[in-house]
Coordinates of N, CA and C in Angstrom, one line a residue:
X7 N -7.7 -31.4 81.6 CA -8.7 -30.3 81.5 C -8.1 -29.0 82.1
X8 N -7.4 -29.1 83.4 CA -6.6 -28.0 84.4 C -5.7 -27.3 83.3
X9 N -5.2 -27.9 81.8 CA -4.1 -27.5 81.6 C -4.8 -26.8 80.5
X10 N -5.7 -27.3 79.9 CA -6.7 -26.0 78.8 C -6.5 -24.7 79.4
X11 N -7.4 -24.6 80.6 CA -7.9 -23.8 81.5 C -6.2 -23.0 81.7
X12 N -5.3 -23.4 81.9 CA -3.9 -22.9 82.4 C -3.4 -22.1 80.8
X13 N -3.5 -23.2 79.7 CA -2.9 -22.5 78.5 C -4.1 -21.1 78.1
X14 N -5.4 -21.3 78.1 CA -5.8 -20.1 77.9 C -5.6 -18.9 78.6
X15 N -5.3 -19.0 80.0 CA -5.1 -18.0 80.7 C -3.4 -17.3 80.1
X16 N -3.2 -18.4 79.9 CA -1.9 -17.8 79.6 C -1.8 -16.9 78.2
X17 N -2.5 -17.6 77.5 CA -2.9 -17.0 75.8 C -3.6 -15.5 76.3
X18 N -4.4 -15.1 77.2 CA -5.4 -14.4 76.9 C -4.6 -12.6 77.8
X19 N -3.6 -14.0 78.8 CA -2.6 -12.7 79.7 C -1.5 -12.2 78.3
X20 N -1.1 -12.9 77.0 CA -0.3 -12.9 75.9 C -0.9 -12.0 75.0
X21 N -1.9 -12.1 75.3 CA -3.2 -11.1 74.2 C -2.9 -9.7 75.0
X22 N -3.2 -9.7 76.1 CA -3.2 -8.5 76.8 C -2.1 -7.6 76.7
X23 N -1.3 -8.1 76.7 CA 0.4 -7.7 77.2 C 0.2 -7.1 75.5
X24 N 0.1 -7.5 74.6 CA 0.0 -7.3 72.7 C -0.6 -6.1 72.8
X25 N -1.6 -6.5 73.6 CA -2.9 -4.7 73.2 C -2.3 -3.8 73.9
X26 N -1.7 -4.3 75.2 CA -1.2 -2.7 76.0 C -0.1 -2.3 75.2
X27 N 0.5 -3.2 74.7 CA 1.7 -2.5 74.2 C 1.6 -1.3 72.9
X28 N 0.4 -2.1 72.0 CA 0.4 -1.4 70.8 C -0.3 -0.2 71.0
X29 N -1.2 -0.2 72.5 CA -2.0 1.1 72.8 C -0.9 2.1 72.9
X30 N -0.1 1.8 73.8 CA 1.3 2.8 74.0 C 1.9 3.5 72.9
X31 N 1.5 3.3 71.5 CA 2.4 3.6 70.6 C 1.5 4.8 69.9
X32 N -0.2 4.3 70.8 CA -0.7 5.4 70.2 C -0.9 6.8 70.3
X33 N -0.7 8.1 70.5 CA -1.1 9.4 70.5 C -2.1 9.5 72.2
X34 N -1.2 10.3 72.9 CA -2.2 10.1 74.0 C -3.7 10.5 73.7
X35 N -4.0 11.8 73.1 CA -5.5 12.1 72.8 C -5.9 11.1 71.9
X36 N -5.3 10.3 71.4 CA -6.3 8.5 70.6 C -6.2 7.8 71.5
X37 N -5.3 7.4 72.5 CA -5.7 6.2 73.9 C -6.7 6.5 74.7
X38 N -6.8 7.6 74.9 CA -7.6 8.0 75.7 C -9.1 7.7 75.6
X39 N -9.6 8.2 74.0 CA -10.9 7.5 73.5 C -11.0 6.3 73.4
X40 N -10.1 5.5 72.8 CA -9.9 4.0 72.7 C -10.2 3.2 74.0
X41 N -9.4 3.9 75.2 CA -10.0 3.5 76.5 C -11.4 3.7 76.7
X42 N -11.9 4.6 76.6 CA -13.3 4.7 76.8 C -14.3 4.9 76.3
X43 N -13.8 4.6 75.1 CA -15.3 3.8 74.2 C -14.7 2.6 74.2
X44 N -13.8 1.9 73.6 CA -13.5 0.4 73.6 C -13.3 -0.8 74.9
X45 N -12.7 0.2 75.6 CA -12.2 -0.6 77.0 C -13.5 -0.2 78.2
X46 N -13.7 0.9 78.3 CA -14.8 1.4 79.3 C -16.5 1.4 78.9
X47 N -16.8 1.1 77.8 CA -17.9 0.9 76.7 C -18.5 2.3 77.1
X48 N -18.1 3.5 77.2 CA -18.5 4.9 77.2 C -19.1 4.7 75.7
X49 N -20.1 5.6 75.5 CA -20.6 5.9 74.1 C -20.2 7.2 73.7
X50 N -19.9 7.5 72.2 CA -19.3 8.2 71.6 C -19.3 10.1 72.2
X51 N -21.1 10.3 72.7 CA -21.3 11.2 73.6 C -20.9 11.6 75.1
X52 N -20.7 10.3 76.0 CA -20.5 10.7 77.0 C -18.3 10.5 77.2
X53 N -18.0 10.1 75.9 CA -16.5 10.5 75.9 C -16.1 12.0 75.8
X54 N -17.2 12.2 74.7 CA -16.9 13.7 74.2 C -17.1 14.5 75.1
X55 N -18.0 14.2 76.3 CA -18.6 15.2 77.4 C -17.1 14.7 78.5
X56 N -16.9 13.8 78.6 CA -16.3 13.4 79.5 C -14.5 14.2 79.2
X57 N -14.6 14.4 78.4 CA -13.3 14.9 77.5 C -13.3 16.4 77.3
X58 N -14.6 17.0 77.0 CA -14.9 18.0 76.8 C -14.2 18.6 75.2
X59 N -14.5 17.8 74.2 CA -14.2 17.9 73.0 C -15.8 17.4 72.2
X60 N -15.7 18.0 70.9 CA -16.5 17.5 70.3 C -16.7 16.0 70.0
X61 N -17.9 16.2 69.7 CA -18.3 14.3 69.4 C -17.9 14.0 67.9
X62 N -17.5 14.8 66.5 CA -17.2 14.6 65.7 C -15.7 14.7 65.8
X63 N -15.2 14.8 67.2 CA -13.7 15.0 67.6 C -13.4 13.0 67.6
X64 N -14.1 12.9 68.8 CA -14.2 11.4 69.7 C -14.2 10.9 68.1
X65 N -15.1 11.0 67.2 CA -15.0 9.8 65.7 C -13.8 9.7 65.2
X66 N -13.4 11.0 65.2 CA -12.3 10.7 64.1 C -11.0 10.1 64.7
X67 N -10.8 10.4 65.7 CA -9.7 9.9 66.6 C -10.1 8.8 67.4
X68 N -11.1 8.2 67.1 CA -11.4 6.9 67.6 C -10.8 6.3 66.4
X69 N -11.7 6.2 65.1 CA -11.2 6.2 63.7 C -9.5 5.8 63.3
X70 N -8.4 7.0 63.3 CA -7.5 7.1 63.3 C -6.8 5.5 64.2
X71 N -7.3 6.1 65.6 CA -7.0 4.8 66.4 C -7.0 3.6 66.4
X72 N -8.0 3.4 65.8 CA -8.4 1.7 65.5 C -7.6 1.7 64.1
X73 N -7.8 2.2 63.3 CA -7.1 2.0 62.3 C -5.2 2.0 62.7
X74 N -5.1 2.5 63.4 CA -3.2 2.6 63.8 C -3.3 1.1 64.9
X75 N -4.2 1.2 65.5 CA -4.1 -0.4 66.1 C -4.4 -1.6 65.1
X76 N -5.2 -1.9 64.4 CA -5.4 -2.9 63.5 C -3.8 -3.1 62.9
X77 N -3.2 -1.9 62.3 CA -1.6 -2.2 61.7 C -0.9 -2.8 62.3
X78 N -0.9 -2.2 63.5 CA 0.1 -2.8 64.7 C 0.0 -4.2 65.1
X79 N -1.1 -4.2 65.1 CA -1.5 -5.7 65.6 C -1.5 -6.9 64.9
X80 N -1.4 -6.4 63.1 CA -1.5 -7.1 62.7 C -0.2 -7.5 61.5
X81 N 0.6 -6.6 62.2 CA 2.0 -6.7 61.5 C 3.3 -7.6 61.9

């Protein structure tokens, strides 16, 4: 059972190391939202405020983002 518990940790630290890397490749003003709506669960308004850009800013470049991550991730 110790060794499930050991392989997942390891799978999940394997996942991590995958996401940071492909975040890196993204555009600093797309990581930035990605961080904090995806990773920080900020909502699409208090990014925008937090950013001081518009909230139809935070979509599209959330948008762009996920979509440039989904390729990477999945290539």
């Amino acid at each position: 059972m110790a060794s499930v518990f050991s392989r997942d940790r390891v799978e999940k630290h394997e996942l991590e190391q995958v996401v940071q890397q492909a975040l890196n490749f993204l555009d600093a003003d797309q990581r930035v939202v990605v961080v904090l709506v995806d990773l920080q669960d900020c909502d699409y308004q208090e990014a925008a405020q937090i950013l001081g850009i518009p909230l139809g800013t935070v979509k599209s470049r959330l948008s762009r983002a996920r979509l440039r991550l989904h390729h990477l991730l999945n290539t």
